[in-house]
Amino acid sequence: MTFIPLCESLEQSSVRIEHDLLGDFALPADAYYGVQTARALENFRITGITLSHFPHLVAALAMVKKAAARANRKFGILSDAHEQAISEACDEIIAGRLHDQFAVDMIQGGAGTSTNMNANEVIANRALELLGYGKGEYSALHPNNHVNLSQSTNDVYPTAVRLCILRSYGDLRQRMDELRLAMRAKGEEFQHIVKMGRTQLQDAVPMTLGQEFSGFATTIGEDIARLDEAARLFREVNMGATAIGTGINSPIGYSEIVVRELSELSGEKLVPCPDLIEATSDTGAFVTFSSVLKRIAVKLSKICNDLRLLSSGPRTGLGEIRLPAVQPGSSIMPGKVNPVIPEMVNQVAYQVIGHDLTVTFAAEAGQLQLNAFEPVIAFDILQSVRMLAHAIEALTERCVKGITADEQHCHGLVKNGLAIVTALNPRIGYENATRVAKLAQALGHSIAEVVLAEGLLSASELGELLDPKSMIRGQSLHCETLNKA
């Protein structure tokens, strides 16, 4: 973790002096950020994870600032020259330049003021260069008076975060869809393999391995739909609200114009919130979106639990599937291979669940006209989106696509299982079926052997009832009737 050196340690020739309400401050002469960012660098040495770690957020901030400059020019309160310089500086940032100058820690006090001022100062100093001035010559173009004109942190920050999520969650969505397709492909590959279904870790009734994997695909598809629904909430933004939603220091009608400009710049269909007072303090959309991320994490972790159980062994566990070996599993046990990819996904899920709890607490802690804890909300949601996307990509490419099935073992477990007696209930009754299962367990015989020995059914009747096509519905099967003897 690298921190900007304390200003006192900088040589006089390598600094420039800026001042704010707290006094003069020496900062690196070549820095595009200014005094307020520099103070934040000293105050918030917390995670070592800076704004620059989230390129979509930096680009979203620049888009907001460019949209504001264009709107201000249309209202005649920003000169053409200032608008052009600010817009060009923002374009460079959107294209990926100067991201290293967005150096403030993601966790910060002030409801995101340090983030907003980091953007204002970098944009102002680059715009000054474009106008032929030196960094810090704010009499020509000022971070607050010009770059932040008609704005407040309290509308800029939440709008930029919402736009960032809209522009970045698509990667997670794509990775989820790739996993869904991989699971569906395995469902088709394994559709003919009959296996024993289980409830409460006990034998239940037969199904196909294909049905199991198709179920995984379906549940992932449902979560993609929920993710899209939650993301749509971010299309309402509070630009134009300024400090608390009253629009103070902005022209009448500014909100509609700046949101229209931002929609055009970003390619996202954004609309102004109908009640800017309510919107400025409301974090409900973040709570909803975070809860969907938690839902995805919980269900994904459950799927990985199932994969680990189904592949357990390989000789003393369930052993119905084999996960691809991606690395040796032990420093002491030769030949051991662990399910490391599902284990990694489990841990990512736990982290995302924890992030959601943090978002919940932070949203609840908002007071009156503003929530001061939006930085941690943004930080945890953006981390969750990124971690889930990376984890799902690894799960798809390094695990699911390489899964194979032990068809013979699956077949043997069904043939010798006691739970297939459930299929006989309609013909021999629940009491007889219970007795048959108990006797088969005691004698170590199969269900078929006990039924035939007791004359409860003929061989042909038994064969009909225990045919997988009779026991398994909703799936096309290409398998032979189980051996009844």
GROMACS .gro file of C-alpha atoms in nm:
model
  485
    1MET     CA    1   0.000   0.000   0.000
    2THR     CA    2   0.162   0.324  -0.120
    3PHE     CA    3   0.071   0.662   0.026
    4ILE     CA    4   0.146   1.006  -0.113
    5PRO     CA    5   0.437   1.146   0.093
    6LEU     CA    6   0.355   1.401   0.360
    7CYS     CA    7   0.384   1.749   0.217
    8GLU     CA    8   0.651   1.854   0.468
    9SER     CA    9   0.886   1.594   0.318
   10LEU     CA   10   0.862   1.735  -0.035
   11GLU     CA   11   1.143   1.953  -0.166
   12GLN     CA   12   1.043   2.315  -0.223
   13SER     CA   13   1.115   2.293  -0.597
   14SER     CA   14   0.877   2.001  -0.641
   15VAL     CA   15   0.573   2.153  -0.477
   16ARG     CA   16   0.305   2.407  -0.542
   17ILE     CA   17   0.114   2.583  -0.266
   18GLU     CA   18  -0.263   2.580  -0.260
   19HIS     CA   19  -0.494   2.701   0.013
   20ASP     CA   20  -0.842   2.632   0.147
   21LEU     CA   21  -1.037   2.738   0.455
   22LEU     CA   22  -0.785   2.554   0.676
   23GLY     CA   23  -0.486   2.736   0.533
   24ASP     CA   24  -0.195   2.679   0.292
   25PHE     CA   25  -0.093   2.332   0.184
   26ALA     CA   26   0.209   2.212  -0.015
   27LEU     CA   27   0.144   1.935  -0.263
   28PRO     CA   28   0.337   1.777  -0.553
   29ALA     CA   29   0.381   2.027  -0.833
   30ASP     CA   30   0.295   1.770  -1.099
   31ALA     CA   31  -0.022   1.648  -0.926
   32TYR     CA   32  -0.348   1.713  -1.108
   33TYR     CA   33  -0.541   1.688  -0.783
   34GLY     CA   34  -0.547   1.983  -0.545
   35VAL     CA   35  -0.555   2.079  -0.181
   36GLN     CA   36  -0.881   1.912  -0.081
   37THR     CA   37  -0.773   1.583  -0.236
   38ALA     CA   38  -0.435   1.614  -0.062
   39ARG     CA   39  -0.603   1.659   0.274
   40ALA     CA   40  -0.817   1.353   0.207
   41LEU     CA   41  -0.503   1.151   0.126
   42GLU     CA   42  -0.374   1.231   0.475
   43ASN     CA   43  -0.707   1.183   0.651
   44PHE     CA   44  -0.825   0.860   0.491
   45ARG     CA   45  -0.540   0.609   0.481
   46ILE     CA   46  -0.782   0.322   0.529
   47THR     CA   47  -0.809   0.041   0.273
   48GLY     CA   48  -0.544   0.130   0.015
   49ILE     CA   49  -0.818   0.081  -0.245
   50THR     CA   50  -0.860   0.411  -0.425
   51LEU     CA   51  -1.112   0.550  -0.672
   52SER     CA   52  -0.876   0.451  -0.953
   53HIS     CA   53  -0.939   0.084  -0.874
   54PHE     CA   54  -1.286   0.130  -1.022
   55PRO     CA   55  -1.240   0.277  -1.374
   56HIS     CA   56  -1.614   0.282  -1.439
   57LEU     CA   57  -1.661   0.507  -1.134
   58VAL     CA   58  -1.389   0.750  -1.246
   59ALA     CA   59  -1.539   0.761  -1.595
   60ALA     CA   60  -1.888   0.813  -1.451
   61LEU     CA   61  -1.765   1.110  -1.247
   62ALA     CA   62  -1.616   1.263  -1.562
   63MET     CA   63  -1.942   1.208  -1.751
   64VAL     CA   64  -2.138   1.382  -1.477
   65LYS     CA   65  -1.899   1.678  -1.484
   66LYS     CA   66  -1.912   1.705  -1.862
   67ALA     CA   67  -2.292   1.687  -1.862
   68ALA     CA   68  -2.302   1.962  -1.599
   69ALA     CA   69  -2.065   2.183  -1.799
   70ARG     CA   70  -2.275   2.142  -2.115
   71ALA     CA   71  -2.595   2.218  -1.925
   72ASN     CA   72  -2.439   2.524  -1.761
   73ARG     CA   73  -2.326   2.656  -2.098
   74LYS     CA   74  -2.679   2.617  -2.234
   75PHE     CA   75  -2.808   2.825  -1.944
   76GLY     CA   76  -2.545   3.088  -2.019
   77ILE     CA   77  -2.370   3.065  -1.683
   78LEU     CA   78  -2.052   2.896  -1.813
   79SER     CA   79  -1.850   3.039  -2.100
   80ASP     CA   80  -1.792   2.845  -2.419
   81ALA     CA   81  -1.418   2.839  -2.350
   82HIS     CA   82  -1.461   2.700  -1.999
   83GLU     CA   83  -1.714   2.441  -2.115
   84GLN     CA   84  -1.489   2.327  -2.398
   85ALA     CA   85  -1.183   2.292  -2.172
   86ILE     CA   86  -1.378   2.107  -1.903
   87SER     CA   87  -1.539   1.877  -2.160
   88GLU     CA   88  -1.203   1.796  -2.323
   89ALA     CA   89  -1.051   1.716  -1.984
   90CYS     CA   90  -1.348   1.493  -1.905
   91ASP     CA   91  -1.317   1.316  -2.241
   92GLU     CA   92  -0.957   1.230  -2.161
   93ILE     CA   93  -1.059   1.083  -1.827
   94ILE     CA   94  -1.345   0.888  -1.985
   95ALA     CA   95  -1.089   0.748  -2.231
   96GLY     CA   96  -0.875   0.625  -1.939
   97ARG     CA   97  -0.622   0.902  -1.889
   98LEU     CA   98  -0.532   1.052  -1.549
   99HIS     CA   99  -0.701   0.774  -1.352
  100ASP     CA  100  -0.394   0.748  -1.131
  101GLN     CA  101  -0.477   1.100  -1.006
  102PHE     CA  102  -0.802   0.973  -0.853
  103ALA     CA  103  -0.614   0.876  -0.540
  104VAL     CA  104  -0.867   0.915  -0.258
  105ASP     CA  105  -0.951   0.605  -0.056
  106MET     CA  106  -1.293   0.456  -0.129
  107ILE     CA  107  -1.373   0.473   0.244
  108GLN     CA  108  -1.396   0.837   0.345
  109GLY     CA  109  -1.594   1.072   0.564
  110GLY     CA  110  -1.800   1.354   0.422
  111ALA     CA  111  -2.060   1.161   0.219
  112GLY     CA  112  -1.827   1.153  -0.083
  113THR     CA  113  -1.705   1.514  -0.077
  114SER     CA  114  -1.343   1.403  -0.115
  115THR     CA  115  -1.438   1.200  -0.422
  116ASN     CA  116  -1.624   1.492  -0.578
  117MET     CA  117  -1.340   1.734  -0.506
  118ASN     CA  118  -1.084   1.487  -0.640
  119ALA     CA  119  -1.277   1.493  -0.969
  120ASN     CA  120  -1.324   1.871  -0.962
  121GLU     CA  121  -0.954   1.936  -0.903
  122VAL     CA  122  -0.819   1.690  -1.159
  123ILE     CA  123  -1.059   1.816  -1.425
  124ALA     CA  124  -0.985   2.181  -1.339
  125ASN     CA  125  -0.608   2.139  -1.356
  126ARG     CA  126  -0.617   1.950  -1.683
  127ALA     CA  127  -0.860   2.208  -1.826
  128LEU     CA  128  -0.620   2.483  -1.716
  129GLU     CA  129  -0.341   2.315  -1.913
  130LEU     CA  130  -0.566   2.295  -2.218
  131LEU     CA  131  -0.630   2.670  -2.183
  132GLY     CA  132  -0.258   2.741  -2.159
  133TYR     CA  133  -0.232   2.794  -1.782
  134GLY     CA  134  -0.038   2.610  -1.514
  135LYS     CA  135  -0.181   2.378  -1.255
  136GLY     CA  136  -0.329   2.563  -0.962
  137GLU     CA  137  -0.396   2.890  -1.149
  138TYR     CA  138  -0.756   2.877  -1.036
  139SER     CA  139  -0.830   3.242  -1.109
  140ALA     CA  140  -0.863   3.131  -1.472
  141LEU     CA  141  -1.074   2.819  -1.406
  142HIS     CA  142  -1.175   2.705  -1.060
  143PRO     CA  143  -1.261   2.352  -0.932
  144ASN     CA  144  -1.563   2.479  -0.738
  145ASN     CA  145  -1.673   2.787  -0.930
  146HIS     CA  146  -1.660   2.629  -1.273
  147VAL     CA  147  -1.622   2.248  -1.265
  148ASN     CA  148  -1.866   2.210  -0.975
  149LEU     CA  149  -2.104   2.482  -1.098
  150SER     CA  150  -2.475   2.404  -1.027
  151GLN     CA  151  -2.372   2.091  -0.839
  152SER     CA  152  -2.314   1.946  -0.495
  153THR     CA  153  -2.144   1.630  -0.378
  154ASN     CA  154  -2.491   1.524  -0.272
  155ASP     CA  155  -2.616   1.491  -0.628
  156VAL     CA  156  -2.288   1.429  -0.811
  157TYR     CA  157  -2.170   1.137  -0.598
  158PRO     CA  158  -2.487   0.923  -0.592
  159THR     CA  159  -2.549   0.994  -0.961
  160ALA     CA  160  -2.195   0.885  -1.054
  161VAL     CA  161  -2.224   0.570  -0.843
  162ARG     CA  162  -2.558   0.480  -1.002
  163LEU     CA  163  -2.418   0.539  -1.349
  164CYS     CA  164  -2.109   0.335  -1.261
  165ILE     CA  165  -2.323   0.039  -1.155
  166LEU     CA  166  -2.536   0.061  -1.469
  167ARG     CA  167  -2.223   0.062  -1.686
  168SER     CA  168  -2.034  -0.208  -1.495
  169TYR     CA  169  -2.289  -0.469  -1.384
  170GLY     CA  170  -2.316  -0.594  -1.743
  171ASP     CA  171  -1.991  -0.786  -1.697
  172LEU     CA  172  -2.144  -0.974  -1.403
  173ARG     CA  173  -2.459  -1.036  -1.604
  174GLN     CA  174  -2.259  -1.175  -1.896
  175ARG     CA  175  -2.059  -1.408  -1.670
  176MET     CA  176  -2.382  -1.532  -1.512
  177ASP     CA  177  -2.531  -1.603  -1.854
  178GLU     CA  178  -2.219  -1.793  -1.957
  179LEU     CA  179  -2.249  -2.004  -1.643
  180ARG     CA  180  -2.619  -2.061  -1.716
  181LEU     CA  181  -2.538  -2.183  -2.066
  182ALA     CA  182  -2.260  -2.408  -1.936
  183MET     CA  183  -2.498  -2.563  -1.681
  184ARG     CA  184  -2.763  -2.610  -1.949
  185ALA     CA  185  -2.509  -2.781  -2.175
  186LYS     CA  186  -2.420  -3.019  -1.893
  187GLY     CA  187  -2.791  -3.080  -1.840
  188GLU     CA  188  -2.821  -3.193  -2.199
  189GLU     CA  189  -2.501  -3.398  -2.180
  190PHE     CA  190  -2.617  -3.579  -1.867
  191GLN     CA  191  -2.987  -3.613  -1.953
  192HIS     CA  192  -2.968  -3.990  -1.991
  193ILE     CA  193  -2.786  -4.059  -1.663
  194VAL     CA  194  -3.024  -4.180  -1.392
  195LYS     CA  195  -2.914  -4.106  -1.038
  196MET     CA  196  -3.061  -4.093  -0.691
  197GLY     CA  197  -3.207  -3.766  -0.577
  198ARG     CA  198  -3.155  -3.675  -0.214
  199THR     CA  199  -3.337  -3.471   0.047
  200GLN     CA  200  -3.179  -3.388   0.384
  201LEU     CA  201  -2.872  -3.581   0.262
  202GLN     CA  202  -3.078  -3.902   0.255
  203ASP     CA  203  -3.183  -4.105  -0.049
  204ALA     CA  204  -3.509  -3.977  -0.196
  205VAL     CA  205  -3.631  -4.076  -0.544
  206PRO     CA  206  -3.456  -4.115  -0.879
  207MET     CA  207  -3.391  -3.829  -1.116
  208THR     CA  208  -3.139  -3.766  -1.391
  209LEU     CA  209  -2.811  -3.590  -1.351
  210GLY     CA  210  -2.929  -3.378  -1.642
  211GLN     CA  211  -3.231  -3.263  -1.446
  212GLU     CA  212  -3.003  -3.163  -1.160
  213PHE     CA  213  -2.778  -2.949  -1.382
  214SER     CA  214  -3.075  -2.807  -1.572
  215GLY     CA  215  -3.208  -2.692  -1.236
  216PHE     CA  216  -2.883  -2.510  -1.174
  217ALA     CA  217  -2.921  -2.337  -1.512
  218THR     CA  218  -3.277  -2.233  -1.435
  219THR     CA  219  -3.195  -2.081  -1.097
  220ILE     CA  220  -2.909  -1.879  -1.247
  221GLY     CA  221  -3.143  -1.753  -1.518
  222GLU     CA  222  -3.390  -1.637  -1.255
  223ASP     CA  223  -3.117  -1.439  -1.082
  224ILE     CA  224  -3.018  -1.270  -1.407
  225ALA     CA  225  -3.376  -1.145  -1.437
  226ARG     CA  226  -3.374  -1.018  -1.077
  227LEU     CA  227  -3.041  -0.842  -1.139
  228ASP     CA  228  -3.181  -0.659  -1.441
  229GLU     CA  229  -3.489  -0.553  -1.246
  230ALA     CA  230  -3.281  -0.413  -0.960
  231ALA     CA  231  -3.040  -0.231  -1.193
  232ARG     CA  232  -3.328  -0.044  -1.355
  233LEU     CA  233  -3.380   0.141  -1.026
  234PHE     CA  234  -3.052   0.324  -1.088
  235ARG     CA  235  -3.191   0.500  -1.395
  236GLU     CA  236  -3.351   0.756  -1.166
  237VAL     CA  237  -3.085   1.010  -1.064
  238ASN     CA  238  -3.095   1.320  -0.847
  239MET     CA  239  -2.875   1.553  -1.054
  240GLY     CA  240  -2.997   1.906  -1.002
  241ALA     CA  241  -3.084   1.843  -0.640
  242THR     CA  242  -2.761   2.014  -0.528
  243ALA     CA  243  -2.727   2.020  -0.148
  244ILE     CA  244  -3.051   1.871  -0.015
  245GLY     CA  245  -3.289   1.852  -0.310
  246THR     CA  246  -3.408   2.212  -0.334
  247GLY     CA  247  -3.183   2.285  -0.632
  248ILE     CA  248  -3.021   2.584  -0.466
  249ASN     CA  249  -2.752   2.756  -0.681
  250SER     CA  250  -2.874   2.588  -1.000
  251PRO     CA  251  -3.094   2.740  -1.275
  252ILE     CA  252  -3.464   2.655  -1.294
  253GLY     CA  253  -3.504   2.355  -1.523
  254TYR     CA  254  -3.141   2.254  -1.479
  255SER     CA  255  -3.222   1.902  -1.353
  256GLU     CA  256  -3.402   1.798  -1.670
  257ILE     CA  257  -3.132   1.943  -1.897
  258VAL     CA  258  -2.832   1.797  -1.713
  259VAL     CA  259  -2.992   1.451  -1.694
  260ARG     CA  260  -3.069   1.466  -2.065
  261GLU     CA  261  -2.705   1.556  -2.134
  262LEU     CA  262  -2.583   1.275  -1.910
  263SER     CA  263  -2.808   1.023  -2.084
  264GLU     CA  264  -2.667   1.127  -2.419
  265LEU     CA  265  -2.307   1.108  -2.299
  266SER     CA  266  -2.338   0.776  -2.119
  267GLY     CA  267  -2.575   0.593  -2.351
  268GLU     CA  268  -2.792   0.509  -2.051
  269LYS     CA  269  -3.158   0.613  -2.037
  270LEU     CA  270  -3.160   0.821  -1.721
  271VAL     CA  271  -3.449   1.024  -1.578
  272PRO     CA  272  -3.464   1.284  -1.301
  273CYS     CA  273  -3.611   1.166  -0.973
  274PRO     CA  274  -3.964   1.308  -0.934
  275ASP     CA  275  -3.894   1.420  -0.575
  276LEU     CA  276  -3.538   1.548  -0.539
  277ILE     CA  277  -3.574   1.605  -0.164
  278GLU     CA  278  -3.664   1.241  -0.111
  279ALA     CA  279  -3.408   1.116  -0.363
  280THR     CA  280  -3.115   1.297  -0.203
  281SER     CA  281  -3.145   1.102   0.122
  282ASP     CA  282  -3.287   0.777  -0.020
  283THR     CA  283  -3.058   0.475  -0.062
  284GLY     CA  284  -3.333   0.222  -0.129
  285ALA     CA  285  -3.209   0.133  -0.477
  286PHE     CA  286  -2.869   0.041  -0.333
  287VAL     CA  287  -3.032  -0.176  -0.067
  288THR     CA  288  -3.239  -0.358  -0.328
  289PHE     CA  289  -2.948  -0.412  -0.565
  290SER     CA  290  -2.722  -0.530  -0.284
  291SER     CA  291  -2.986  -0.776  -0.170
  292VAL     CA  292  -3.000  -0.921  -0.522
  293LEU     CA  293  -2.623  -0.961  -0.516
  294LYS     CA  294  -2.662  -1.142  -0.185
  295ARG     CA  295  -2.931  -1.364  -0.338
  296ILE     CA  296  -2.697  -1.449  -0.625
  297ALA     CA  297  -2.417  -1.524  -0.379
  298VAL     CA  298  -2.634  -1.745  -0.158
  299LYS     CA  299  -2.769  -1.951  -0.446
  300LEU     CA  300  -2.431  -1.973  -0.615
  301SER     CA  301  -2.274  -2.095  -0.292
  302LYS     CA  302  -2.546  -2.358  -0.257
  303ILE     CA  303  -2.472  -2.482  -0.610
  304CYS     CA  304  -2.102  -2.505  -0.522
  305ASN     CA  305  -2.190  -2.697  -0.205
  306ASP     CA  306  -2.378  -2.942  -0.425
  307LEU     CA  307  -2.088  -2.976  -0.667
  308ARG     CA  308  -1.852  -3.049  -0.378
  309LEU     CA  309  -2.088  -3.310  -0.235
  310LEU     CA  310  -2.158  -3.478  -0.569
  311SER     CA  311  -1.786  -3.500  -0.642
  312SER     CA  312  -1.684  -3.606  -0.290
  313GLY     CA  313  -1.455  -3.904  -0.264
  314PRO     CA  314  -1.345  -3.997  -0.518
  315ARG     CA  315  -1.392  -4.348  -0.375
  316THR     CA  316  -1.545  -4.298  -0.034
  317GLY     CA  317  -1.793  -4.018  -0.104
  318LEU     CA  318  -2.087  -3.971  -0.338
  319GLY     CA  319  -1.859  -3.965  -0.640
  320GLU     CA  320  -2.132  -3.915  -0.900
  321ILE     CA  321  -1.941  -3.644  -1.085
  322ARG     CA  322  -1.577  -3.554  -1.127
  323LEU     CA  323  -1.458  -3.196  -1.116
  324PRO     CA  324  -1.157  -3.106  -1.332
  325ALA     CA  325  -0.829  -3.116  -1.143
  326VAL     CA  326  -0.676  -2.768  -1.154
  327GLN     CA  327  -0.403  -2.800  -0.890
  328PRO     CA  328  -0.263  -3.049  -0.636
  329GLY     CA  329  -0.466  -3.050  -0.317
  330SER     CA  330  -0.227  -3.131  -0.039
  331SER     CA  331   0.127  -3.067   0.076
  332ILE     CA  332   0.132  -3.400   0.260
  333MET     CA  333  -0.117  -3.637   0.090
  334PRO     CA  334   0.007  -3.741  -0.255
  335GLY     CA  335  -0.254  -3.758  -0.528
  336LYS     CA  336  -0.516  -3.560  -0.338
  337VAL     CA  337  -0.711  -3.308  -0.544
  338ASN     CA  338  -0.949  -3.063  -0.379
  339PRO     CA  339  -1.254  -2.880  -0.522
  340VAL     CA  340  -1.069  -2.548  -0.500
  341ILE     CA  341  -1.281  -2.355  -0.751
  342PRO     CA  342  -1.614  -2.419  -0.572
  343GLU     CA  343  -1.440  -2.349  -0.240
  344MET     CA  344  -1.323  -2.014  -0.374
  345VAL     CA  345  -1.676  -1.929  -0.488
  346ASN     CA  346  -1.809  -2.017  -0.143
  347GLN     CA  347  -1.570  -1.767   0.013
  348VAL     CA  348  -1.661  -1.496  -0.235
  349ALA     CA  349  -2.025  -1.558  -0.147
  350TYR     CA  350  -1.955  -1.513   0.222
  351GLN     CA  351  -1.782  -1.182   0.144
  352VAL     CA  352  -2.075  -1.060  -0.065
  353ILE     CA  353  -2.320  -1.155   0.210
  354GLY     CA  354  -2.112  -0.952   0.454
  355HIS     CA  355  -2.108  -0.658   0.213
  356ASP     CA  356  -2.486  -0.669   0.197
  357LEU     CA  357  -2.510  -0.647   0.574
  358THR     CA  358  -2.280  -0.343   0.568
  359VAL     CA  359  -2.494  -0.180   0.300
  360THR     CA  360  -2.803  -0.247   0.510
  361PHE     CA  361  -2.657  -0.085   0.821
  362ALA     CA  362  -2.519   0.209   0.625
  363ALA     CA  363  -2.853   0.273   0.454
  364GLU     CA  364  -3.039   0.259   0.784
  365ALA     CA  365  -2.797   0.504   0.943
  366GLY     CA  366  -2.886   0.793   0.712
  367GLN     CA  367  -3.015   1.102   0.889
  368LEU     CA  368  -3.251   1.375   0.778
  369GLN     CA  369  -3.169   1.513   0.430
  370LEU     CA  370  -2.857   1.306   0.353
  371ASN     CA  371  -2.696   0.970   0.406
  372ALA     CA  372  -2.334   1.031   0.505
  373PHE     CA  373  -2.239   0.668   0.455
  374GLU     CA  374  -2.282   0.634   0.081
  375PRO     CA  375  -1.906   0.579   0.029
  376VAL     CA  376  -1.912   0.243   0.207
  377ILE     CA  377  -2.235   0.152   0.026
  378ALA     CA  378  -2.071   0.224  -0.309
  379PHE     CA  379  -1.747   0.051  -0.211
  380ASP     CA  380  -1.912  -0.272  -0.100
  381ILE     CA  381  -2.154  -0.295  -0.392
  382LEU     CA  382  -1.879  -0.233  -0.648
  383GLN     CA  383  -1.657  -0.490  -0.478
  384SER     CA  384  -1.940  -0.744  -0.474
  385VAL     CA  385  -2.013  -0.695  -0.844
  386ARG     CA  386  -1.647  -0.733  -0.937
  387MET     CA  387  -1.580  -1.033  -0.711
  388LEU     CA  388  -1.890  -1.219  -0.827
  389ALA     CA  389  -1.804  -1.160  -1.192
  390HIS     CA  390  -1.451  -1.292  -1.148
  391ALA     CA  391  -1.558  -1.588  -0.935
  392ILE     CA  392  -1.833  -1.692  -1.177
  393GLU     CA  393  -1.595  -1.671  -1.472
  394ALA     CA  394  -1.352  -1.905  -1.294
  395LEU     CA  395  -1.635  -2.141  -1.195
  396THR     CA  396  -1.756  -2.163  -1.553
  397GLU     CA  397  -1.423  -2.198  -1.730
  398ARG     CA  398  -1.220  -2.392  -1.474
  399CYS     CA  399  -1.486  -2.614  -1.325
  400VAL     CA  400  -1.830  -2.655  -1.481
  401LYS     CA  401  -1.722  -2.696  -1.843
  402GLY     CA  402  -1.487  -2.977  -1.741
  403ILE     CA  403  -1.727  -3.176  -1.521
  404THR     CA  404  -1.769  -3.541  -1.614
  405ALA     CA  405  -2.009  -3.803  -1.476
  406ASP     CA  406  -1.954  -4.152  -1.340
  407GLU     CA  407  -2.255  -4.304  -1.512
  408GLN     CA  408  -2.193  -4.660  -1.389
  409HIS     CA  409  -2.167  -4.547  -1.028
  410CYS     CA  410  -2.487  -4.340  -1.056
  411HIS     CA  411  -2.665  -4.642  -1.204
  412GLY     CA  412  -2.546  -4.870  -0.924
  413LEU     CA  413  -2.659  -4.634  -0.650
  414VAL     CA  414  -3.010  -4.622  -0.795
  415LYS     CA  415  -3.032  -4.996  -0.849
  416ASN     CA  416  -2.923  -5.075  -0.494
  417GLY     CA  417  -3.099  -4.785  -0.327
  418LEU     CA  418  -3.393  -4.832  -0.093
  419ALA     CA  419  -3.571  -4.512  -0.188
  420ILE     CA  420  -3.695  -4.652  -0.520
  421VAL     CA  421  -3.957  -4.833  -0.314
  422THR     CA  422  -4.151  -4.504  -0.331
  423ALA     CA  423  -4.242  -4.591  -0.690
  424LEU     CA  424  -4.422  -4.904  -0.564
  425ASN     CA  425  -4.654  -4.717  -0.322
  426PRO     CA  426  -4.951  -4.697  -0.561
  427ARG     CA  427  -4.946  -5.077  -0.617
  428ILE     CA  428  -4.842  -5.234  -0.287
  429GLY     CA  429  -4.940  -4.958  -0.044
  430TYR     CA  430  -4.739  -4.746   0.197
  431GLU     CA  431  -4.732  -5.008   0.476
  432ASN     CA  432  -4.600  -5.286   0.254
  433ALA     CA  433  -4.351  -5.049   0.095
  434THR     CA  434  -4.222  -4.947   0.439
  435ARG     CA  435  -4.185  -5.310   0.542
  436VAL     CA  436  -4.006  -5.400   0.218
  437ALA     CA  437  -3.758  -5.114   0.263
  438LYS     CA  438  -3.687  -5.215   0.623
  439LEU     CA  439  -3.640  -5.580   0.531
  440ALA     CA  440  -3.414  -5.499   0.235
  441GLN     CA  441  -3.199  -5.285   0.463
  442ALA     CA  442  -3.176  -5.560   0.726
  443LEU     CA  443  -3.092  -5.837   0.478
  444GLY     CA  444  -2.869  -5.635   0.252
  445HIS     CA  445  -3.090  -5.717  -0.046
  446SER     CA  446  -3.229  -5.492  -0.317
  447ILE     CA  447  -3.589  -5.371  -0.315
  448ALA     CA  448  -3.660  -5.579  -0.625
  449GLU     CA  449  -3.526  -5.896  -0.463
  450VAL     CA  450  -3.750  -5.858  -0.156
  451VAL     CA  451  -4.063  -5.771  -0.358
  452LEU     CA  452  -4.017  -6.072  -0.584
  453ALA     CA  453  -3.936  -6.302  -0.294
  454GLU     CA  454  -4.255  -6.202  -0.114
  455GLY     CA  455  -4.467  -6.229  -0.427
  456LEU     CA  456  -4.599  -5.875  -0.397
  457LEU     CA  457  -4.555  -5.810  -0.768
  458SER     CA  458  -4.464  -6.006  -1.078
  459ALA     CA  459  -4.136  -5.950  -1.252
  460SER     CA  460  -4.309  -5.771  -1.539
  461GLU     CA  461  -4.507  -5.545  -1.303
  462LEU     CA  462  -4.194  -5.465  -1.108
  463GLY     CA  463  -4.004  -5.390  -1.427
  464GLU     CA  464  -4.275  -5.151  -1.539
  465LEU     CA  465  -4.283  -4.963  -1.210
  466LEU     CA  466  -3.907  -4.939  -1.175
  467ASP     CA  467  -3.847  -4.834  -1.534
  468PRO     CA  468  -3.672  -4.493  -1.517
  469LYS     CA  469  -3.922  -4.358  -1.771
  470SER     CA  470  -4.196  -4.424  -1.517
  471MET     CA  471  -4.007  -4.285  -1.217
  472ILE     CA  472  -3.871  -3.974  -1.383
  473ARG     CA  473  -4.097  -3.720  -1.547
  474GLY     CA  474  -4.030  -3.410  -1.751
  475GLN     CA  475  -3.708  -3.541  -1.906
  476SER     CA  476  -3.636  -3.729  -2.225
  477LEU     CA  477  -3.445  -4.044  -2.129
  478HIS     CA  478  -3.228  -4.275  -2.333
  479CYS     CA  479  -3.147  -4.543  -2.081
  480GLU     CA  480  -3.206  -4.909  -2.030
  481THR     CA  481  -3.442  -5.040  -1.768
  482LEU     CA  482  -3.261  -5.097  -1.442
  483ASN     CA  483  -3.155  -5.449  -1.365
  484LYS     CA  484  -3.419  -5.579  -1.124
  485ALA     CA  485  -3.238  -5.881  -0.997
   0.00000   0.00000   0.00000
